[in-house]
């Protein structure tokens, strides 16, 4: 997967812009998000990390419009996605621009068959029947779940459920997809397959992703950027390898993959490797070359 | 001393789907056992047999020599605490503190002891500020910690944790690691179902690999994790530090268990040639 980085479509114009955003829930004394500014460009895969309770989920809700449309509270600053001001745009319009996939696909897929589940969002948007058919078929082909079209959600494995839920989001053809811990319930191989799928959707369709994930080692190879939040604020933002190699990240409770941790530790000891390694194999090669 | 024994256990769901096929496994008192394997391999079904929530279709499960068919789940639960994968299947009380109290009350603990254990567990798991809150308002990671708190509060001999690291950030994972050490030092038998190989590796548990309802490997984690073909079949990946170790041209006799070990070894070797 790592050698595809060079041919990946480079990030383009600004797609989502968060401008000095603060948000406080009504029953909480402190803001959950404090003065966060962030630009996400078209075609980027942005990884969002930080300790639990740091405001990641609140920020995601602000981007897809659940805040302020569903959760009221004290809202300052603004969020723009695809030129639309989130706070002033109806959820139905936003849904065509931003798709959100929850942590547990069981909370997302509910129809009698995979096919109907994928069609559900399109029906709500009153997409004509012909186009709906072709979009559903195309999405199933893309995600490799055509054979599962008639299966009921409870007949699917966890990995298949995650694919079906993702298909429902993809069929809406959003420019931006937000994933909240998409692999946490999956076995390591299935998790890698979902990561490969994200990479494919990013590369082939140019879909932009914002992903929250605690197991960073899985997503690092496909991410363009790593943003770290702590206590409601954005505290780090940069190329994943650089953020990980910066000693501060660990202090913020970010789960640093063992190889990145070792790289930082060795640097402190005065052992400099040619570059920050992405995989253990790369690190072994660098060490062998010293 | 054998504490838990699976004798040729098969389990078929009411729907006719076979979840376990001829599983034999014995777990001794004080052992730490991790169960890994692909989604749907039968890991959760297996651990649910330990406190009698599920009874085998064929074969038998013995806990302290007693067949789970002849004991009630209530009796077994005093010995075996299971924290489920999905906390929403477990939490039901109107407040966090009542959730933790519930089992202790049922087991007839005195009020003083309950209050003491409640204090300790809620503080330990960073849930003290939510005492009066409904468990439903907690985040996914917090709910998960609450299920652990509930179980540790009543102090069962066997602690079964189904995917304990899901939704936990790095600090919480580190805390979980400490809890394991604490439990190990008090002689508890610990059974962890987990996909998180990076979390399991430094704990160095006995590893049971399941695939398609069967136990396909059982032994020391460092040995099993070296067998790529076996792991491939069970959809398990190797931990990063083992991959690094395998790639090194010159390496110590055994793999690095944590970053510190790797740092010391690499540092010791690399500094010598550089000295002038």
Coordinates of C-alpha atoms in Angstrom, one line a residue:
Chain A
X1 CA 0.0 0.0 0.0
X2 CA 2.9 2.3 0.7
X3 CA 4.1 2.5 -2.8
X4 CA 0.8 3.9 -4.1
X5 CA 1.5 7.1 -2.2
X6 CA 3.4 8.6 -5.1
X7 CA 0.6 8.1 -7.6
X8 CA -2.1 9.2 -5.3
X9 CA -4.0 12.2 -6.5
X10 CA -2.5 15.3 -4.8
X11 CA -4.7 17.4 -2.6
X12 CA -6.4 20.3 -4.3
X13 CA -8.6 23.2 -3.4
X14 CA -10.1 23.8 0.0
X15 CA -13.1 21.5 0.6
X16 CA -13.9 22.1 4.2
X17 CA -13.0 25.1 6.2
X18 CA -13.3 25.4 9.9
X19 CA -12.9 29.0 11.1
X20 CA -12.3 29.8 14.8
X21 CA -15.0 27.3 15.8
X22 CA -16.0 26.9 19.4
X23 CA -18.9 24.9 20.7
X24 CA -20.3 24.3 24.2
X25 CA -23.1 21.8 25.0
X26 CA -25.9 23.4 27.0
X27 CA -25.4 21.2 30.1
X28 CA -21.6 21.5 30.2
X29 CA -19.6 24.3 31.8
X30 CA -16.7 24.1 29.3
X31 CA -16.7 24.2 25.6
X32 CA -16.1 20.8 23.9
X33 CA -14.4 22.5 20.9
X34 CA -12.3 25.7 21.5
X35 CA -11.3 28.1 18.7
X36 CA -10.4 25.4 16.2
X37 CA -9.3 26.4 12.7
X38 CA -8.7 23.8 10.1
X39 CA -8.6 23.6 6.3
X40 CA -9.2 20.3 4.6
X41 CA -8.3 20.2 0.9
X42 CA -10.0 18.1 -1.8
X43 CA -8.5 14.7 -2.1
X44 CA -6.9 14.7 1.4
X45 CA -7.1 11.8 3.9
X46 CA -6.9 13.6 7.3
X47 CA -6.4 11.5 10.4
X48 CA -7.9 13.0 13.6
X49 CA -6.4 11.8 16.9
X50 CA -6.3 12.7 20.6
X51 CA -7.4 11.3 24.0
X52 CA -11.1 10.3 24.5
X53 CA -13.1 13.3 25.4
X54 CA -10.8 15.7 23.6
X55 CA -13.5 17.0 21.3
X56 CA -13.0 14.8 18.2
X57 CA -16.6 13.6 17.9
X58 CA -18.0 17.1 18.5
X59 CA -15.8 18.4 15.7
X60 CA -17.1 15.7 13.4
X61 CA -20.6 16.6 14.3
X62 CA -19.9 20.3 13.5
X63 CA -18.6 19.3 10.0
X64 CA -21.6 17.1 9.0
X65 CA -24.1 19.5 10.5
X66 CA -25.5 17.4 13.4
X67 CA -24.2 20.5 15.3
X68 CA -26.0 22.9 15.3
X69 CA -29.0 21.4 13.5
X70 CA -29.6 18.5 15.9
X71 CA -27.6 19.4 19.0
X72 CA -28.2 23.0 20.1
X73 CA -25.6 24.8 22.1
X74 CA -23.3 27.8 22.2
X75 CA -21.8 28.0 18.6
X76 CA -19.1 30.5 17.6
X77 CA -17.1 30.8 14.4
X78 CA -18.1 28.8 11.4
X79 CA -17.8 25.7 9.2
X80 CA -18.0 25.7 5.4
X81 CA -18.1 22.5 3.4
X82 CA -18.1 22.6 -0.4
X83 CA -18.9 26.3 -0.3
X84 CA -22.0 25.7 1.9
X85 CA -22.2 27.3 5.4
X86 CA -23.0 24.3 7.6
X87 CA -25.0 26.2 10.1
X88 CA -27.2 27.8 7.4
X89 CA -27.7 24.8 5.2
X90 CA -30.4 22.2 5.7
X91 CA -29.2 18.7 6.7
X92 CA -30.7 17.1 3.5
X93 CA -28.5 19.3 1.4
X94 CA -25.4 18.7 3.6
X95 CA -26.0 14.9 3.4
X96 CA -25.2 15.1 -0.3
X97 CA -21.8 16.6 0.5
X98 CA -20.8 14.9 3.7
X99 CA -21.3 11.3 4.6
X100 CA -20.7 10.0 8.2
X101 CA -20.0 6.4 9.1
X102 CA -20.5 5.5 12.7
X103 CA -18.2 3.2 14.7
X104 CA -20.6 0.4 14.9
X105 CA -22.2 -0.5 11.5
X106 CA -25.1 -2.1 13.4
X107 CA -26.3 1.4 14.2
X108 CA -26.3 2.3 10.5
X109 CA -27.7 -0.6 8.5
X110 CA -31.3 -1.6 9.2
X111 CA -33.2 -2.5 6.0
X112 CA -34.1 -6.0 5.0
X113 CA -31.4 -6.3 2.4
X114 CA -28.0 -4.8 1.6
X115 CA -29.3 -3.4 -1.7
X116 CA -32.3 -1.7 -0.1
X117 CA -30.1 -0.3 2.6
X118 CA -27.8 1.3 0.0
X119 CA -30.8 2.7 -1.8
X120 CA -32.4 4.2 1.4
X121 CA -30.4 7.5 1.4
X122 CA -31.0 7.9 -2.4
X123 CA -34.8 7.4 -1.9
X124 CA -34.8 10.2 0.7
X125 CA -33.2 12.5 -1.8
X126 CA -35.8 11.5 -4.4
X127 CA -33.2 10.3 -6.9
X128 CA -35.0 8.9 -10.0
X129 CA -35.5 5.1 -10.0
X130 CA -33.3 4.5 -13.1
X131 CA -30.4 6.4 -11.6
X132 CA -30.9 4.8 -8.2
X133 CA -30.6 1.4 -9.8
X134 CA -27.3 2.2 -11.6
X135 CA -25.8 4.0 -8.6
X136 CA -26.6 1.1 -6.2
X137 CA -25.1 -1.4 -8.7
X138 CA -22.1 0.7 -9.3
X139 CA -21.5 1.1 -5.5
X140 CA -21.9 -2.6 -4.8
X141 CA -19.4 -3.4 -7.6
X142 CA -16.9 -0.8 -6.2
X143 CA -17.0 -2.3 -2.7
X144 CA -17.1 -5.9 -3.9
X145 CA -20.4 -6.7 -2.3
X146 CA -22.6 -7.4 -5.3
X147 CA -23.0 -11.0 -4.2
X148 CA -24.4 -9.8 -0.9
X149 CA -27.2 -7.7 -2.5
X150 CA -30.1 -9.8 -1.1
X151 CA -28.6 -10.7 2.3
X152 CA -30.1 -9.3 5.4
X153 CA -27.8 -7.3 7.7
X154 CA -27.8 -10.0 10.4
X155 CA -26.5 -12.5 7.8
X156 CA -23.3 -10.5 7.2
X157 CA -19.9 -10.8 8.9
X158 CA -18.6 -7.7 10.7
X159 CA -16.4 -6.8 7.8
X160 CA -19.2 -7.2 5.3
X161 CA -21.5 -5.0 7.6
X162 CA -18.8 -2.3 7.6
X163 CA -18.6 -2.5 3.8
X164 CA -22.4 -2.3 3.5
X165 CA -22.6 0.7 5.7
X166 CA -19.8 2.4 3.8
X167 CA -21.7 1.6 0.5
X168 CA -24.8 3.4 1.8
X169 CA -22.6 6.5 2.4
X170 CA -20.7 6.2 -1.0
X171 CA -23.9 5.9 -3.0
X172 CA -24.8 9.4 -2.0
X173 CA -21.6 10.4 -3.8
X174 CA -20.4 12.8 -1.1
X175 CA -17.3 14.8 -1.6
X176 CA -16.3 14.3 2.0
X177 CA -16.7 11.1 4.1
X178 CA -16.2 11.2 7.9
X179 CA -15.3 7.9 9.5
X180 CA -15.5 7.4 13.3
X181 CA -13.2 4.5 14.2
X182 CA -14.1 2.5 11.1
X183 CA -11.9 -0.5 12.0
X184 CA -12.2 -0.9 15.8
X185 CA -14.5 -3.9 15.6
X186 CA -12.7 -5.7 12.8
X187 CA -10.0 -8.4 12.9
X188 CA -6.6 -7.1 11.7
X189 CA -6.9 -8.5 8.2
X190 CA -10.4 -7.2 7.6
X191 CA -9.3 -3.8 9.1
X192 CA -6.5 -3.7 6.5
X193 CA -9.0 -4.4 3.8
X194 CA -11.2 -1.5 4.9
X195 CA -8.1 0.7 4.9
X196 CA -7.3 -0.4 1.4
X197 CA -10.8 0.4 0.4
X198 CA -10.5 4.0 1.8
X199 CA -7.3 4.4 -0.1
X200 CA -9.0 3.2 -3.3
X201 CA -12.0 5.5 -3.0
X202 CA -9.6 8.4 -2.3
X203 CA -7.4 7.6 -5.3
X204 CA -10.1 6.6 -7.8
X205 CA -13.0 8.9 -6.9
X206 CA -11.0 11.7 -5.3
X207 CA -13.2 11.4 -2.1
X208 CA -11.8 13.4 0.8
X209 CA -11.7 11.6 4.2
X210 CA -11.6 12.7 7.8
X211 CA -10.9 9.6 9.9
X212 CA -10.9 9.2 13.7
X213 CA -8.9 6.2 14.8
X214 CA -7.0 5.1 17.8
X215 CA -5.0 2.4 16.1
X216 CA -2.9 4.8 14.1
X217 CA -0.5 2.2 12.7
X218 CA -3.3 1.1 10.4
X219 CA -4.2 4.4 8.8
X220 CA -0.8 6.2 8.8
X221 CA 0.3 4.6 5.5
X222 CA -2.6 6.2 3.6
X223 CA -3.0 9.5 5.5
X224 CA -1.8 12.8 4.1
X225 CA -2.1 14.6 7.4
X226 CA -2.4 13.9 11.1
X227 CA -4.3 16.4 13.3
X228 CA -4.1 16.1 17.1
X229 CA -6.7 17.6 19.5
X230 CA -6.4 18.0 23.2
X231 CA -8.9 19.5 25.6
X232 CA -11.0 20.9 22.7
X233 CA -8.2 22.6 20.9
X234 CA -6.2 21.7 17.8
X235 CA -2.6 21.2 19.2
X236 CA -0.7 19.6 16.3
X237 CA -1.3 19.4 12.5
X238 CA 1.2 18.1 9.9
X239 CA 2.5 15.2 7.9
X240 CA 1.8 12.0 9.8
X241 CA 5.4 10.9 10.2
X242 CA 6.5 14.3 11.4
X243 CA 3.7 14.6 14.0
X244 CA 4.5 11.1 15.3
X245 CA 8.2 11.7 15.5
X246 CA 7.5 14.9 17.5
X247 CA 7.8 14.0 21.1
X248 CA 4.8 16.1 22.1
X249 CA 2.3 13.7 20.4
X250 CA 2.7 11.0 23.0
X251 CA 2.2 13.5 25.8
X252 CA -1.2 14.3 24.2
X253 CA -2.3 10.6 24.7
X254 CA -2.0 9.8 21.0
X255 CA -1.3 6.0 20.5
X256 CA 2.1 6.2 18.9
X257 CA 2.8 3.0 16.9
X258 CA 5.8 1.1 18.3
X259 CA 8.0 1.7 15.3
X260 CA 7.4 5.5 15.5
X261 CA 8.0 5.4 19.3
X262 CA 11.3 3.6 18.7
X263 CA 12.3 6.1 16.0
X264 CA 11.9 9.0 18.5
X265 CA 13.6 7.1 21.3
X266 CA 16.6 6.3 19.0
X267 CA 16.8 10.0 17.9
X268 CA 17.1 11.0 21.5
X269 CA 19.9 8.6 21.9
X270 CA 21.7 10.2 19.0
X271 CA 20.9 7.4 16.5
X272 CA 19.6 9.1 13.4
X273 CA 17.9 7.1 10.7
X274 CA 17.8 8.4 7.2
X275 CA 14.0 9.0 7.3
X276 CA 11.0 8.4 9.6
X277 CA 10.0 4.8 8.7
X278 CA 6.4 4.0 7.8
X279 CA 6.6 0.2 8.4
X280 CA 8.7 -2.1 10.7
X281 CA 10.3 -3.6 7.6
X282 CA 11.4 -0.2 6.4
X283 CA 12.9 0.5 9.8
X284 CA 14.7 -2.8 9.9
X285 CA 16.2 -2.0 6.5
X286 CA 17.4 1.4 7.7
X287 CA 19.0 -0.1 10.8
X288 CA 20.7 -2.8 8.7
X289 CA 22.2 0.0 6.6
X290 CA 23.7 1.9 9.5
Chain B
X1 CA -4.5 -26.7 38.7
X2 CA -7.1 -26.8 35.9
X3 CA -9.8 -24.2 36.5
X4 CA -11.7 -24.3 33.2
X5 CA -12.0 -27.2 30.9
X6 CA -13.6 -27.5 27.5
X7 CA -14.1 -31.1 26.5
X8 CA -14.9 -31.7 22.8
X9 CA -17.3 -28.8 22.8
X10 CA -19.5 -28.1 19.8
X11 CA -22.1 -25.4 19.7
X12 CA -24.9 -25.0 17.1
X13 CA -27.1 -21.8 17.2
X14 CA -30.8 -22.2 17.1
X15 CA -30.6 -20.9 13.5
X16 CA -28.6 -24.0 12.6
X17 CA -25.3 -22.2 12.2
X18 CA -22.4 -24.1 13.8
X19 CA -20.3 -21.7 15.9
X20 CA -17.9 -24.1 17.7
X21 CA -16.7 -27.5 16.5
X22 CA -15.0 -30.0 18.8
X23 CA -13.1 -27.5 20.9
X24 CA -10.9 -28.9 23.7
X25 CA -9.1 -26.4 25.9
X26 CA -8.0 -26.3 29.5
X27 CA -7.0 -23.2 31.4
X28 CA -5.2 -23.3 34.7
X29 CA -5.7 -21.1 37.7
X30 CA -3.7 -17.8 37.4
X31 CA -3.1 -18.1 33.6
X32 CA -3.4 -15.2 31.2
X33 CA -4.9 -16.4 28.0
X34 CA -5.6 -14.3 24.9
X35 CA -8.0 -15.5 22.2
X36 CA -7.6 -14.2 18.7
X37 CA -9.0 -15.0 15.3
X38 CA -11.1 -13.7 12.4
X39 CA -14.5 -12.0 12.9
X40 CA -17.0 -14.8 13.4
X41 CA -14.3 -17.3 14.4
X42 CA -16.3 -18.3 17.5
X43 CA -14.3 -16.4 20.2
X44 CA -17.2 -14.7 21.8
X45 CA -19.3 -17.9 21.7
X46 CA -16.5 -19.7 23.4
X47 CA -16.1 -17.3 26.3
X48 CA -19.9 -17.2 26.9
X49 CA -19.7 -20.9 27.8
X50 CA -17.5 -20.2 30.7
X51 CA -20.2 -18.6 32.9
X52 CA -22.9 -20.8 31.5
X53 CA -24.6 -18.2 29.4
X54 CA -24.4 -20.7 26.6
X55 CA -24.4 -24.5 27.1
X56 CA -22.6 -26.8 24.7
X57 CA -24.7 -28.7 22.1
X58 CA -22.1 -31.5 22.3
X59 CA -19.3 -32.1 24.8
X60 CA -19.0 -30.3 28.2
X61 CA -17.5 -27.3 29.9
X62 CA -16.2 -27.7 33.5
X63 CA -15.5 -24.9 35.9
X64 CA -13.6 -26.0 39.0
X65 CA -14.5 -29.5 37.9
X66 CA -18.3 -28.8 37.8
X67 CA -20.3 -29.2 34.6
X68 CA -21.8 -25.8 33.6
X69 CA -25.0 -27.7 32.7
X70 CA -25.5 -28.6 36.4
X71 CA -24.8 -25.1 37.7
X72 CA -26.7 -21.8 37.3
X73 CA -25.3 -18.8 35.5
X74 CA -25.9 -16.9 38.8
X75 CA -23.6 -19.2 40.7
X76 CA -21.0 -19.3 38.0
X77 CA -21.0 -15.5 37.7
X78 CA -19.7 -15.1 41.3
X79 CA -16.5 -16.8 40.0
X80 CA -16.5 -15.7 36.4
X81 CA -17.0 -12.0 35.4
X82 CA -17.5 -11.3 31.7
X83 CA -17.2 -7.8 30.2
X84 CA -19.0 -8.0 26.9
X85 CA -17.8 -6.6 23.6
X86 CA -20.7 -4.3 23.3
X87 CA -21.3 -2.4 26.6
X88 CA -24.8 -1.5 25.5
X89 CA -25.7 -5.2 26.0
X90 CA -24.6 -5.0 29.6
X91 CA -25.5 -1.6 31.0
X92 CA -29.0 -0.9 32.2
X93 CA -29.0 1.0 35.5
X94 CA -30.2 4.6 35.9
X95 CA -26.9 5.7 37.2
X96 CA -23.2 4.8 36.9
X97 CA -22.9 4.1 40.6
X98 CA -25.9 1.9 40.7
X99 CA -24.5 0.0 37.8
X100 CA -21.4 -0.9 39.8
X101 CA -23.4 -1.6 42.9
X102 CA -25.8 -4.0 41.2
X103 CA -23.8 -7.2 41.2
X104 CA -22.2 -6.6 44.6
X105 CA -25.7 -6.2 46.1
X106 CA -26.9 -9.4 44.4
X107 CA -23.9 -11.3 45.8
X108 CA -24.8 -10.0 49.3
X109 CA -21.9 -7.7 49.9
X110 CA -22.1 -5.5 53.0
X111 CA -22.9 -1.7 52.5
X112 CA -19.4 -0.7 53.8
X113 CA -17.6 -3.0 51.4
X114 CA -19.8 -1.9 48.5
X115 CA -19.1 1.8 49.2
X116 CA -15.4 1.2 49.5
X117 CA -15.2 -0.9 46.3
X118 CA -17.4 1.6 44.4
X119 CA -15.1 4.5 45.3
X120 CA -12.0 2.6 44.3
X121 CA -13.2 1.3 41.0
X122 CA -14.8 4.5 39.8
X123 CA -11.7 6.5 40.6
X124 CA -9.4 3.9 39.1
X125 CA -11.3 3.9 35.8
X126 CA -11.7 7.7 35.7
X127 CA -15.4 7.6 36.0
X128 CA -15.9 9.3 39.4
X129 CA -17.3 12.5 37.9
X130 CA -20.1 10.5 36.3
X131 CA -21.4 8.8 39.5
X132 CA -24.9 10.2 39.3
X133 CA -25.0 10.3 35.4
X134 CA -26.9 7.7 33.3
X135 CA -24.5 5.2 31.8
X136 CA -26.2 6.0 28.5
X137 CA -24.6 9.5 28.3
X138 CA -21.1 8.1 28.5
X139 CA -18.8 7.9 25.5
X140 CA -18.1 4.4 23.9
X141 CA -14.8 4.2 25.6
X142 CA -16.2 5.2 29.0
X143 CA -19.0 2.7 28.8
X144 CA -16.4 0.0 28.1
X145 CA -14.5 1.0 31.2
X146 CA -17.7 1.0 33.3
X147 CA -18.3 -2.7 32.4
X148 CA -14.8 -3.5 33.6
X149 CA -15.3 -1.5 36.8
X150 CA -18.6 -3.4 37.5
X151 CA -16.8 -6.7 37.2
X152 CA -13.6 -5.9 39.1
X153 CA -15.8 -4.5 41.9
X154 CA -17.1 -7.9 42.8
X155 CA -13.7 -9.5 42.5
X156 CA -14.3 -12.7 40.5
X157 CA -11.6 -15.4 40.3
X158 CA -11.8 -15.4 36.5
X159 CA -12.0 -12.2 34.5
X160 CA -13.1 -12.4 30.9
X161 CA -12.7 -9.4 28.7
X162 CA -14.2 -9.3 25.2
X163 CA -12.3 -6.7 23.2
X164 CA -11.4 -4.5 26.1
X165 CA -9.3 -2.0 24.1
X166 CA -12.0 -1.0 21.5
X167 CA -12.6 2.8 21.7
X168 CA -9.8 3.3 24.3
X169 CA -7.1 5.9 23.7
X170 CA -3.4 5.4 24.4
X171 CA -3.6 6.4 28.1
X172 CA -6.5 4.2 28.8
X173 CA -4.8 1.3 27.1
X174 CA -1.8 1.8 29.2
X175 CA -4.1 1.8 32.3
X176 CA -5.6 -1.5 31.1
X177 CA -2.1 -2.9 30.8
X178 CA -1.5 -1.9 34.4
X179 CA -4.8 -3.5 35.4
X180 CA -3.7 -6.8 33.8
X181 CA -0.4 -6.7 35.8
X182 CA -2.4 -6.0 39.0
X183 CA -4.8 -8.9 38.3
X184 CA -2.0 -11.2 37.4
X185 CA -0.1 -10.4 40.6
X186 CA -3.2 -11.3 42.6
X187 CA -3.5 -14.7 41.0
X188 CA -6.5 -14.0 38.8
X189 CA -7.2 -16.1 35.8
X190 CA -7.6 -13.7 32.8
X191 CA -9.1 -14.4 29.5
X192 CA -8.9 -11.7 26.8
X193 CA -10.6 -11.8 23.4
X194 CA -8.9 -9.2 21.3
X195 CA -8.0 -8.1 17.8
X196 CA -5.4 -5.7 19.1
X197 CA -2.1 -7.5 18.6
X198 CA -0.1 -4.5 19.6
X199 CA -1.8 -4.5 23.0
X200 CA -1.4 -8.2 23.5
X201 CA 2.2 -8.5 22.5
X202 CA 3.9 -6.9 25.6
X203 CA 1.6 -8.8 27.9
X204 CA 2.9 -12.1 26.4
X205 CA -0.1 -14.2 27.2
X206 CA -0.7 -17.8 26.2
X207 CA -2.3 -17.4 22.8
X208 CA -5.3 -19.4 21.5
X209 CA -6.0 -18.9 17.8
X210 CA -9.4 -19.7 16.6
X211 CA -10.7 -20.0 13.0
X212 CA -14.0 -21.2 11.7
X213 CA -15.2 -22.4 15.1
X214 CA -12.1 -24.4 15.8
X215 CA -9.0 -23.9 17.9
X216 CA -6.2 -24.0 15.3
X217 CA -3.2 -23.1 17.6
X218 CA -2.5 -22.9 21.3
X219 CA 0.8 -21.9 22.8
X220 CA 3.3 -19.1 23.6
X221 CA 2.4 -15.9 21.8
X222 CA 6.0 -15.3 20.6
X223 CA 6.1 -18.7 18.9
X224 CA 2.6 -18.6 17.3
X225 CA 3.1 -15.0 16.1
X226 CA 6.1 -16.2 14.1
X227 CA 4.0 -18.6 12.1
X228 CA 2.8 -16.4 9.2
X229 CA 0.9 -19.1 7.4
X230 CA -1.2 -19.9 10.5
X231 CA -1.9 -16.2 11.2
X232 CA -2.9 -15.6 7.6
X233 CA -5.7 -18.3 7.9
X234 CA -7.0 -16.7 11.1
X235 CA -6.7 -13.2 9.7
X236 CA -4.3 -12.1 12.4
X237 CA -1.4 -9.8 11.7
X238 CA 2.0 -9.7 13.3
X239 CA 2.9 -7.1 15.9
X240 CA 5.2 -4.3 14.7
X241 CA 8.1 -5.1 17.1
X242 CA 8.1 -8.7 15.9
X243 CA 8.2 -7.6 12.2
X244 CA 11.1 -5.3 13.0
X245 CA 12.9 -8.1 14.8
X246 CA 12.4 -10.4 11.8
X247 CA 13.8 -7.9 9.4
X248 CA 17.0 -7.2 11.3
X249 CA 20.2 -8.7 9.9
X250 CA 21.7 -9.1 13.3
X251 CA 19.4 -9.5 16.2
X252 CA 19.1 -10.9 19.8
X253 CA 18.0 -14.5 20.5
X254 CA 14.4 -13.5 21.3
X255 CA 12.1 -10.8 19.9
X256 CA 11.7 -7.4 21.5
X257 CA 8.7 -7.3 23.8
X258 CA 8.5 -3.5 24.1
X259 CA 10.1 -0.4 22.7
X260 CA 12.5 0.0 25.6
X261 CA 14.0 -3.5 24.9
X262 CA 14.5 -2.6 21.3
X263 CA 16.0 0.8 22.1
X264 CA 18.5 -0.7 24.5
X265 CA 19.6 -3.4 22.2
X266 CA 19.9 -1.3 19.1
X267 CA 21.6 1.5 21.1
X268 CA 24.1 -0.9 22.6
X269 CA 25.0 -2.4 19.3
X270 CA 25.1 0.8 17.2
X271 CA 27.0 3.1 19.6
X272 CA 30.1 0.9 19.6
X273 CA 31.2 1.2 16.0
X274 CA 30.5 4.9 16.1
X275 CA 32.8 5.6 19.1
X276 CA 36.1 7.2 18.0

